[in-house]
Amino acid sequence: MFRVLLRFELNPGMEKGFEDTWLSIGNVITDHPANLGQWLLRSSDEESVYYVVSDWVDEKRFREFEHSDEHVQHRTKLHPYRRGGAMYTMNVVHELVGTRG
């Protein structure tokens, strides 16, 4: 599995609009056959900072999506809310599932 972690630093006061937009366009990613799911998280330590975690079947398929027109359009809709951010990618080495998972 290939995991992507995005860090979004938002313009203050735009959190609600960002969340609503993210929810309204999220199917662009989750409908992709190589996507295994995604999560939106709000930092409990930093004001106006969010994270998105998405899992993909492999890096090749993620990179194909990353350079697609669908992704560019998706990113364009979120861009007005951002003042900065970063992307981190990683390969899952091991997975331990909890008893409740």
PDB file of N, CA, C and O in Angstrom, residues 29-98:
ATOM      1  N   ILE A  29     -11.338  11.608  -5.725  1.00  0.00           N
ATOM      2  CA  ILE A  29     -10.284  10.698  -5.287  1.00  0.00           C
ATOM      3  C   ILE A  29     -10.859   9.328  -4.937  1.00  0.00           C
ATOM      4  O   ILE A  29     -10.377   8.304  -5.419  1.00  0.00           O
ATOM      5  N   THR A  30     -11.889   9.290  -4.107  1.00  0.00           N
ATOM      6  CA  THR A  30     -12.382   7.992  -3.641  1.00  0.00           C
ATOM      7  C   THR A  30     -13.049   7.160  -4.733  1.00  0.00           C
ATOM      8  O   THR A  30     -13.135   5.943  -4.609  1.00  0.00           O
ATOM      9  N   ASP A  31     -13.479   7.789  -5.815  1.00  0.00           N
ATOM     10  CA  ASP A  31     -14.041   7.031  -6.943  1.00  0.00           C
ATOM     11  C   ASP A  31     -12.957   6.458  -7.848  1.00  0.00           C
ATOM     12  O   ASP A  31     -13.254   5.627  -8.708  1.00  0.00           O
ATOM     13  N   HIS A  32     -11.717   6.885  -7.664  1.00  0.00           N
ATOM     14  CA  HIS A  32     -10.626   6.353  -8.489  1.00  0.00           C
ATOM     15  C   HIS A  32     -10.387   4.898  -8.096  1.00  0.00           C
ATOM     16  O   HIS A  32     -10.310   4.575  -6.908  1.00  0.00           O
ATOM     17  N   PRO A  33     -10.283   3.988  -9.066  1.00  0.00           N
ATOM     18  CA  PRO A  33     -10.161   2.566  -8.737  1.00  0.00           C
ATOM     19  C   PRO A  33      -8.916   2.201  -7.928  1.00  0.00           C
ATOM     20  O   PRO A  33      -8.908   1.173  -7.257  1.00  0.00           O
ATOM     21  N   ALA A  34      -7.889   3.032  -7.940  1.00  0.00           N
ATOM     22  CA  ALA A  34      -6.669   2.726  -7.188  1.00  0.00           C
ATOM     23  C   ALA A  34      -6.679   3.309  -5.784  1.00  0.00           C
ATOM     24  O   ALA A  34      -5.789   3.033  -4.985  1.00  0.00           O
ATOM     25  N   ASN A  35      -7.696   4.095  -5.451  1.00  0.00           N
ATOM     26  CA  ASN A  35      -7.758   4.714  -4.129  1.00  0.00           C
ATOM     27  C   ASN A  35      -8.442   3.782  -3.138  1.00  0.00           C
ATOM     28  O   ASN A  35      -9.483   3.198  -3.434  1.00  0.00           O
ATOM     29  N   LEU A  36      -7.860   3.668  -1.952  1.00  0.00           N
ATOM     30  CA  LEU A  36      -8.397   2.795  -0.905  1.00  0.00           C
ATOM     31  C   LEU A  36      -9.131   3.557   0.188  1.00  0.00           C
ATOM     32  O   LEU A  36      -9.683   2.956   1.097  1.00  0.00           O
ATOM     33  N   GLY A  37      -9.114   4.888   0.120  1.00  0.00           N
ATOM     34  CA  GLY A  37      -9.807   5.705   1.109  1.00  0.00           C
ATOM     35  C   GLY A  37      -8.999   6.941   1.451  1.00  0.00           C
ATOM     36  O   GLY A  37      -7.801   7.023   1.163  1.00  0.00           O
ATOM     37  N   GLN A  38      -9.682   7.912   2.044  1.00  0.00           N
ATOM     38  CA  GLN A  38      -8.997   9.137   2.471  1.00  0.00           C
ATOM     39  C   GLN A  38      -9.676   9.694   3.701  1.00  0.00           C
ATOM     40  O   GLN A  38     -10.851   9.421   3.960  1.00  0.00           O
ATOM     41  N   TRP A  39      -8.924  10.476   4.473  1.00  0.00           N
ATOM     42  CA  TRP A  39      -9.382  11.032   5.730  1.00  0.00           C
ATOM     43  C   TRP A  39      -8.951  12.488   5.830  1.00  0.00           C
ATOM     44  O   TRP A  39      -7.824  12.830   5.479  1.00  0.00           O
ATOM     45  N   LEU A  40      -9.842  13.340   6.330  1.00  0.00           N
ATOM     46  CA  LEU A  40      -9.522  14.733   6.607  1.00  0.00           C
ATOM     47  C   LEU A  40      -9.376  14.878   8.115  1.00  0.00           C
ATOM     48  O   LEU A  40     -10.267  14.469   8.875  1.00  0.00           O
ATOM     49  N   LEU A  41      -8.255  15.464   8.535  1.00  0.00           N
ATOM     50  CA  LEU A  41      -7.970  15.638   9.957  1.00  0.00           C
ATOM     51  C   LEU A  41      -7.625  17.092  10.233  1.00  0.00           C
ATOM     52  O   LEU A  41      -6.926  17.726   9.436  1.00  0.00           O
ATOM     53  N   ARG A  42      -8.105  17.613  11.348  1.00  0.00           N
ATOM     54  CA  ARG A  42      -7.767  18.972  11.767  1.00  0.00           C
ATOM     55  C   ARG A  42      -6.763  18.879  12.912  1.00  0.00           C
ATOM     56  O   ARG A  42      -6.959  18.114  13.864  1.00  0.00           O
ATOM     57  N   SER A  43      -5.704  19.649  12.832  1.00  0.00           N
ATOM     58  CA  SER A  43      -4.682  19.649  13.875  1.00  0.00           C
ATOM     59  C   SER A  43      -5.270  20.117  15.198  1.00  0.00           C
ATOM     60  O   SER A  43      -6.028  21.091  15.247  1.00  0.00           O
ATOM     61  N   SER A  44      -4.905  19.443  16.259  1.00  0.00           N
ATOM     62  CA  SER A  44      -5.318  19.881  17.592  1.00  0.00           C
ATOM     63  C   SER A  44      -4.271  20.803  18.216  1.00  0.00           C
ATOM     64  O   SER A  44      -4.508  21.365  19.274  1.00  0.00           O
ATOM     65  N   ASP A  45      -3.124  20.953  17.550  1.00  0.00           N
ATOM     66  CA  ASP A  45      -2.027  21.768  18.082  1.00  0.00           C
ATOM     67  C   ASP A  45      -1.817  23.081  17.339  1.00  0.00           C
ATOM     68  O   ASP A  45      -1.293  24.022  17.913  1.00  0.00           O
ATOM     69  N   GLU A  46      -2.198  23.115  16.068  1.00  0.00           N
ATOM     70  CA  GLU A  46      -1.913  24.288  15.242  1.00  0.00           C
ATOM     71  C   GLU A  46      -3.202  24.854  14.663  1.00  0.00           C
ATOM     72  O   GLU A  46      -4.009  24.126  14.090  1.00  0.00           O
ATOM     73  N   GLU A  47      -3.347  26.151  14.779  1.00  0.00           N
ATOM     74  CA  GLU A  47      -4.520  26.862  14.261  1.00  0.00           C
ATOM     75  C   GLU A  47      -4.539  26.803  12.736  1.00  0.00           C
ATOM     76  O   GLU A  47      -3.508  27.015  12.088  1.00  0.00           O
ATOM     77  N   SER A  48      -5.676  26.508  12.149  1.00  0.00           N
ATOM     78  CA  SER A  48      -5.896  26.538  10.696  1.00  0.00           C
ATOM     79  C   SER A  48      -5.000  25.566   9.926  1.00  0.00           C
ATOM     80  O   SER A  48      -4.623  25.820   8.788  1.00  0.00           O
ATOM     81  N   VAL A  49      -4.662  24.434  10.545  1.00  0.00           N
ATOM     82  CA  VAL A  49      -3.858  23.407   9.877  1.00  0.00           C
ATOM     83  C   VAL A  49      -4.673  22.115   9.792  1.00  0.00           C
ATOM     84  O   VAL A  49      -5.259  21.676  10.779  1.00  0.00           O
ATOM     85  N   TYR A  50      -4.708  21.560   8.596  1.00  0.00           N
ATOM     86  CA  TYR A  50      -5.401  20.305   8.330  1.00  0.00           C
ATOM     87  C   TYR A  50      -4.443  19.322   7.674  1.00  0.00           C
ATOM     88  O   TYR A  50      -3.445  19.721   7.070  1.00  0.00           O
ATOM     89  N   TYR A  51      -4.791  18.059   7.776  1.00  0.00           N
ATOM     90  CA  TYR A  51      -4.058  16.994   7.106  1.00  0.00           C
ATOM     91  C   TYR A  51      -5.049  16.142   6.326  1.00  0.00           C
ATOM     92  O   TYR A  51      -6.183  15.953   6.756  1.00  0.00           O
ATOM     93  N   VAL A  52      -4.606  15.633   5.204  1.00  0.00           N
ATOM     94  CA  VAL A  52      -5.368  14.645   4.449  1.00  0.00           C
ATOM     95  C   VAL A  52      -4.472  13.427   4.293  1.00  0.00           C
ATOM     96  O   VAL A  52      -3.310  13.544   3.870  1.00  0.00           O
ATOM     97  N   VAL A  53      -4.994  12.273   4.646  1.00  0.00           N
ATOM     98  CA  VAL A  53      -4.307  11.004   4.452  1.00  0.00           C
ATOM     99  C   VAL A  53      -5.095  10.235   3.408  1.00  0.00           C
ATOM    100  O   VAL A  53      -6.324  10.136   3.493  1.00  0.00           O
ATOM    101  N   SER A  54      -4.395   9.740   2.397  1.00  0.00           N
ATOM    102  CA  SER A  54      -5.063   8.885   1.418  1.00  0.00           C
ATOM    103  C   SER A  54      -4.198   7.670   1.144  1.00  0.00           C
ATOM    104  O   SER A  54      -2.970   7.755   1.132  1.00  0.00           O
ATOM    105  N   ASP A  55      -4.853   6.542   0.967  1.00  0.00           N
ATOM    106  CA  ASP A  55      -4.174   5.279   0.694  1.00  0.00           C
ATOM    107  C   ASP A  55      -4.474   4.826  -0.727  1.00  0.00           C
ATOM    108  O   ASP A  55      -5.604   4.965  -1.205  1.00  0.00           O
ATOM    109  N   TRP A  56      -3.440   4.295  -1.357  1.00  0.00           N
ATOM    110  CA  TRP A  56      -3.500   3.877  -2.754  1.00  0.00           C
ATOM    111  C   TRP A  56      -2.942   2.472  -2.884  1.00  0.00           C
ATOM    112  O   TRP A  56      -2.112   2.041  -2.077  1.00  0.00           O
ATOM    113  N   VAL A  57      -3.361   1.764  -3.921  1.00  0.00           N
ATOM    114  CA  VAL A  57      -2.884   0.393  -4.099  1.00  0.00           C
ATOM    115  C   VAL A  57      -1.381   0.348  -4.342  1.00  0.00           C
ATOM    116  O   VAL A  57      -0.707  -0.575  -3.890  1.00  0.00           O
ATOM    117  N   ASP A  58      -0.849   1.355  -5.037  1.00  0.00           N
ATOM    118  CA  ASP A  58       0.598   1.426  -5.247  1.00  0.00           C
ATOM    119  C   ASP A  58       0.993   2.833  -5.710  1.00  0.00           C
ATOM    120  O   ASP A  58       0.131   3.652  -6.048  1.00  0.00           O
ATOM    121  N   GLU A  59       2.285   3.098  -5.689  1.00  0.00           N
ATOM    122  CA  GLU A  59       2.771   4.430  -6.047  1.00  0.00           C
ATOM    123  C   GLU A  59       2.525   4.757  -7.517  1.00  0.00           C
ATOM    124  O   GLU A  59       2.161   5.886  -7.858  1.00  0.00           O
ATOM    125  N   LYS A  60       2.709   3.788  -8.390  1.00  0.00           N
ATOM    126  CA  LYS A  60       2.526   4.026  -9.829  1.00  0.00           C
ATOM    127  C   LYS A  60       1.132   4.568 -10.125  1.00  0.00           C
ATOM    128  O   LYS A  60       0.972   5.559 -10.838  1.00  0.00           O
ATOM    129  N   ARG A  61       0.129   3.935  -9.564  1.00  0.00           N
ATOM    130  CA  ARG A  61      -1.252   4.361  -9.826  1.00  0.00           C
ATOM    131  C   ARG A  61      -1.543   5.725  -9.194  1.00  0.00           C
ATOM    132  O   ARG A  61      -2.268   6.531  -9.752  1.00  0.00           O
ATOM    133  N   PHE A  62      -0.956   5.982  -8.008  1.00  0.00           N
ATOM    134  CA  PHE A  62      -1.121   7.311  -7.417  1.00  0.00           C
ATOM    135  C   PHE A  62      -0.502   8.373  -8.300  1.00  0.00           C
ATOM    136  O   PHE A  62      -1.110   9.417  -8.551  1.00  0.00           O
ATOM    137  N   ARG A  63       0.704   8.137  -8.787  1.00  0.00           N
ATOM    138  CA  ARG A  63       1.397   9.132  -9.621  1.00  0.00           C
ATOM    139  C   ARG A  63       0.627   9.391 -10.913  1.00  0.00           C
ATOM    140  O   ARG A  63       0.573  10.528 -11.392  1.00  0.00           O
ATOM    141  N   GLU A  64       0.027   8.365 -11.482  1.00  0.00           N
ATOM    142  CA  GLU A  64      -0.813   8.559 -12.671  1.00  0.00           C
ATOM    143  C   GLU A  64      -1.970   9.494 -12.345  1.00  0.00           C
ATOM    144  O   GLU A  64      -2.277  10.413 -13.103  1.00  0.00           O
ATOM    145  N   PHE A  65      -2.620   9.258 -11.200  1.00  0.00           N
ATOM    146  CA  PHE A  65      -3.713  10.133 -10.786  1.00  0.00           C
ATOM    147  C   PHE A  65      -3.207  11.539 -10.504  1.00  0.00           C
ATOM    148  O   PHE A  65      -3.836  12.519 -10.889  1.00  0.00           O
ATOM    149  N   GLU A  66      -2.074  11.642  -9.836  1.00  0.00           N
ATOM    150  CA  GLU A  66      -1.514  12.946  -9.460  1.00  0.00           C
ATOM    151  C   GLU A  66      -1.321  13.857 -10.667  1.00  0.00           C
ATOM    152  O   GLU A  66      -1.469  15.072 -10.562  1.00  0.00           O
ATOM    153  N   HIS A  67      -1.017  13.283 -11.819  1.00  0.00           N
ATOM    154  CA  HIS A  67      -0.763  14.067 -13.025  1.00  0.00           C
ATOM    155  C   HIS A  67      -1.974  14.124 -13.964  1.00  0.00           C
ATOM    156  O   HIS A  67      -1.863  14.628 -15.082  1.00  0.00           O
ATOM    157  N   SER A  68      -3.119  13.674 -13.486  1.00  0.00           N
ATOM    158  CA  SER A  68      -4.322  13.662 -14.323  1.00  0.00           C
ATOM    159  C   SER A  68      -5.044  15.001 -14.286  1.00  0.00           C
ATOM    160  O   SER A  68      -4.876  15.798 -13.357  1.00  0.00           O
ATOM    161  N   ASP A  69      -5.880  15.239 -15.290  1.00  0.00           N
ATOM    162  CA  ASP A  69      -6.700  16.450 -15.330  1.00  0.00           C
ATOM    163  C   ASP A  69      -7.659  16.510 -14.138  1.00  0.00           C
ATOM    164  O   ASP A  69      -7.903  17.584 -13.596  1.00  0.00           O
ATOM    165  N   GLU A  70      -8.196  15.350 -13.718  1.00  0.00           N
ATOM    166  CA  GLU A  70      -9.119  15.322 -12.573  1.00  0.00           C
ATOM    167  C   GLU A  70      -8.446  15.853 -11.312  1.00  0.00           C
ATOM    168  O   GLU A  70      -9.045  16.603 -10.544  1.00  0.00           O
ATOM    169  N   HIS A  71      -7.196  15.449 -11.104  1.00  0.00           N
ATOM    170  CA  HIS A  71      -6.494  15.908  -9.911  1.00  0.00           C
ATOM    171  C   HIS A  71      -6.185  17.399  -9.976  1.00  0.00           C
ATOM    172  O   HIS A  71      -6.314  18.110  -8.981  1.00  0.00           O
ATOM    173  N   VAL A  72      -5.802  17.885 -11.127  1.00  0.00           N
ATOM    174  CA  VAL A  72      -5.518  19.312 -11.281  1.00  0.00           C
ATOM    175  C   VAL A  72      -6.766  20.130 -10.971  1.00  0.00           C
ATOM    176  O   VAL A  72      -6.707  21.129 -10.247  1.00  0.00           O
ATOM    177  N   GLN A  73      -7.924  19.697 -11.465  1.00  0.00           N
ATOM    178  CA  GLN A  73      -9.178  20.402 -11.182  1.00  0.00           C
ATOM    179  C   GLN A  73      -9.523  20.341  -9.695  1.00  0.00           C
ATOM    180  O   GLN A  73      -9.967  21.326  -9.105  1.00  0.00           O
ATOM    181  N   HIS A  74      -9.307  19.196  -9.083  1.00  0.00           N
ATOM    182  CA  HIS A  74      -9.555  19.003  -7.653  1.00  0.00           C
ATOM    183  C   HIS A  74      -8.679  19.957  -6.844  1.00  0.00           C
ATOM    184  O   HIS A  74      -9.155  20.659  -5.950  1.00  0.00           O
ATOM    185  N   ARG A  75      -7.405  19.984  -7.150  1.00  0.00           N
ATOM    186  CA  ARG A  75      -6.443  20.833  -6.442  1.00  0.00           C
ATOM    187  C   ARG A  75      -6.774  22.314  -6.611  1.00  0.00           C
ATOM    188  O   ARG A  75      -6.660  23.093  -5.669  1.00  0.00           O
ATOM    189  N   THR A  76      -7.224  22.692  -7.800  1.00  0.00           N
ATOM    190  CA  THR A  76      -7.574  24.089  -8.080  1.00  0.00           C
ATOM    191  C   THR A  76      -8.704  24.572  -7.185  1.00  0.00           C
ATOM    192  O   THR A  76      -8.707  25.721  -6.747  1.00  0.00           O
ATOM    193  N   LYS A  77      -9.654  23.701  -6.875  1.00  0.00           N
ATOM    194  CA  LYS A  77     -10.791  24.088  -6.032  1.00  0.00           C
ATOM    195  C   LYS A  77     -10.382  24.293  -4.570  1.00  0.00           C
ATOM    196  O   LYS A  77     -11.009  25.065  -3.854  1.00  0.00           O
ATOM    197  N   LEU A  78      -9.335  23.609  -4.122  1.00  0.00           N
ATOM    198  CA  LEU A  78      -8.876  23.755  -2.744  1.00  0.00           C
ATOM    199  C   LEU A  78      -7.849  24.875  -2.579  1.00  0.00           C
ATOM    200  O   LEU A  78      -7.650  25.381  -1.479  1.00  0.00           O
ATOM    201  N   HIS A  79      -7.211  25.251  -3.661  1.00  0.00           N
ATOM    202  CA  HIS A  79      -6.111  26.225  -3.597  1.00  0.00           C
ATOM    203  C   HIS A  79      -6.481  27.565  -2.954  1.00  0.00           C
ATOM    204  O   HIS A  79      -5.676  28.108  -2.183  1.00  0.00           O
ATOM    205  N   PRO A  80      -7.654  28.150  -3.199  1.00  0.00           N
ATOM    206  CA  PRO A  80      -7.962  29.461  -2.607  1.00  0.00           C
ATOM    207  C   PRO A  80      -7.952  29.491  -1.075  1.00  0.00           C
ATOM    208  O   PRO A  80      -7.805  30.550  -0.478  1.00  0.00           O
ATOM    209  N   TYR A  81      -8.090  28.357  -0.448  1.00  0.00           N
ATOM    210  CA  TYR A  81      -8.121  28.292   1.013  1.00  0.00           C
ATOM    211  C   TYR A  81      -6.725  28.226   1.633  1.00  0.00           C
ATOM    212  O   TYR A  81      -6.562  28.480   2.817  1.00  0.00           O
ATOM    213  N   ARG A  82      -5.737  27.881   0.834  1.00  0.00           N
ATOM    214  CA  ARG A  82      -4.403  27.570   1.346  1.00  0.00           C
ATOM    215  C   ARG A  82      -3.464  28.771   1.369  1.00  0.00           C
ATOM    216  O   ARG A  82      -3.488  29.608   0.492  1.00  0.00           O
ATOM    217  N   ARG A  83      -2.604  28.767   2.375  1.00  0.00           N
ATOM    218  CA  ARG A  83      -1.487  29.710   2.393  1.00  0.00           C
ATOM    219  C   ARG A  83      -0.153  28.972   2.383  1.00  0.00           C
ATOM    220  O   ARG A  83       0.892  29.562   2.262  1.00  0.00           O
ATOM    221  N   GLY A  84      -0.219  27.661   2.490  1.00  0.00           N
ATOM    222  CA  GLY A  84       0.992  26.842   2.457  1.00  0.00           C
ATOM    223  C   GLY A  84       0.647  25.392   2.684  1.00  0.00           C
ATOM    224  O   GLY A  84      -0.511  25.046   2.926  1.00  0.00           O
ATOM    225  N   GLY A  85       1.662  24.561   2.615  1.00  0.00           N
ATOM    226  CA  GLY A  85       1.441  23.145   2.858  1.00  0.00           C
ATOM    227  C   GLY A  85       2.590  22.300   2.375  1.00  0.00           C
ATOM    228  O   GLY A  85       3.621  22.814   1.933  1.00  0.00           O
ATOM    229  N   ALA A  86       2.405  21.000   2.465  1.00  0.00           N
ATOM    230  CA  ALA A  86       3.444  20.059   2.069  1.00  0.00           C
ATOM    231  C   ALA A  86       2.802  18.710   1.746  1.00  0.00           C
ATOM    232  O   ALA A  86       1.670  18.445   2.151  1.00  0.00           O
ATOM    233  N   MET A  87       3.556  17.885   1.013  1.00  0.00           N
ATOM    234  CA  MET A  87       3.116  16.531   0.705  1.00  0.00           C
ATOM    235  C   MET A  87       4.217  15.565   1.107  1.00  0.00           C
ATOM    236  O   MET A  87       5.392  15.806   0.824  1.00  0.00           O
ATOM    237  N   TYR A  88       3.815  14.478   1.770  1.00  0.00           N
ATOM    238  CA  TYR A  88       4.733  13.417   2.166  1.00  0.00           C
ATOM    239  C   TYR A  88       4.175  12.109   1.620  1.00  0.00           C
ATOM    240  O   TYR A  88       2.967  11.870   1.689  1.00  0.00           O
ATOM    241  N   THR A  89       5.038  11.278   1.063  1.00  0.00           N
ATOM    242  CA  THR A  89       4.601   9.991   0.538  1.00  0.00           C
ATOM    243  C   THR A  89       5.390   8.887   1.219  1.00  0.00           C
ATOM    244  O   THR A  89       6.535   9.091   1.638  1.00  0.00           O
ATOM    245  N   MET A  90       4.759   7.716   1.330  1.00  0.00           N
ATOM    246  CA  MET A  90       5.409   6.611   2.019  1.00  0.00           C
ATOM    247  C   MET A  90       4.802   5.285   1.601  1.00  0.00           C
ATOM    248  O   MET A  90       3.672   5.238   1.129  1.00  0.00           O
ATOM    249  N   ASN A  91       5.572   4.247   1.758  1.00  0.00           N
ATOM    250  CA  ASN A  91       5.096   2.888   1.535  1.00  0.00           C
ATOM    251  C   ASN A  91       4.814   2.247   2.883  1.00  0.00           C
ATOM    252  O   ASN A  91       5.652   2.316   3.798  1.00  0.00           O
ATOM    253  N   VAL A  92       3.654   1.638   3.012  1.00  0.00           N
ATOM    254  CA  VAL A  92       3.309   0.953   4.252  1.00  0.00           C
ATOM    255  C   VAL A  92       4.135  -0.318   4.320  1.00  0.00           C
ATOM    256  O   VAL A  92       4.126  -1.134   3.391  1.00  0.00           O
ATOM    257  N   VAL A  93       4.856  -0.470   5.406  1.00  0.00           N
ATOM    258  CA  VAL A  93       5.729  -1.628   5.590  1.00  0.00           C
ATOM    259  C   VAL A  93       4.997  -2.743   6.341  1.00  0.00           C
ATOM    260  O   VAL A  93       5.076  -3.904   5.964  1.00  0.00           O
ATOM    261  N   HIS A  94       4.304  -2.380   7.403  1.00  0.00           N
ATOM    262  CA  HIS A  94       3.549  -3.350   8.204  1.00  0.00           C
ATOM    263  C   HIS A  94       2.241  -2.694   8.633  1.00  0.00           C
ATOM    264  O   HIS A  94       2.169  -1.472   8.776  1.00  0.00           O
ATOM    265  N   GLU A  95       1.263  -3.499   8.864  1.00  0.00           N
ATOM    266  CA  GLU A  95      -0.025  -3.013   9.379  1.00  0.00           C
ATOM    267  C   GLU A  95      -0.452  -3.908  10.528  1.00  0.00           C
ATOM    268  O   GLU A  95      -0.461  -5.126  10.395  1.00  0.00           O
ATOM    269  N   LEU A  96      -0.757  -3.299  11.651  1.00  0.00           N
ATOM    270  CA  LEU A  96      -1.301  -4.010  12.785  1.00  0.00           C
ATOM    271  C   LEU A  96      -2.707  -3.463  13.031  1.00  0.00           C
ATOM    272  O   LEU A  96      -2.875  -2.289  13.283  1.00  0.00           O
ATOM    273  N   VAL A  97      -3.700  -4.324  12.930  1.00  0.00           N
ATOM    274  CA  VAL A  97      -5.082  -3.911  13.093  1.00  0.00           C
ATOM    275  C   VAL A  97      -5.507  -4.164  14.535  1.00  0.00           C
ATOM    276  O   VAL A  97      -5.297  -5.256  15.056  1.00  0.00           O
ATOM    277  N   GLY A  98      -6.086  -3.147  15.155  1.00  0.00           N
ATOM    278  CA  GLY A  98      -6.558  -3.283  16.531  1.00  0.00           C
ATOM    279  C   GLY A  98      -7.762  -4.209  16.636  1.00  0.00           C
ATOM    280  O   GLY A  98      -8.443  -4.477  15.648  1.00  0.00           O
TER     281      GLY A  98
END
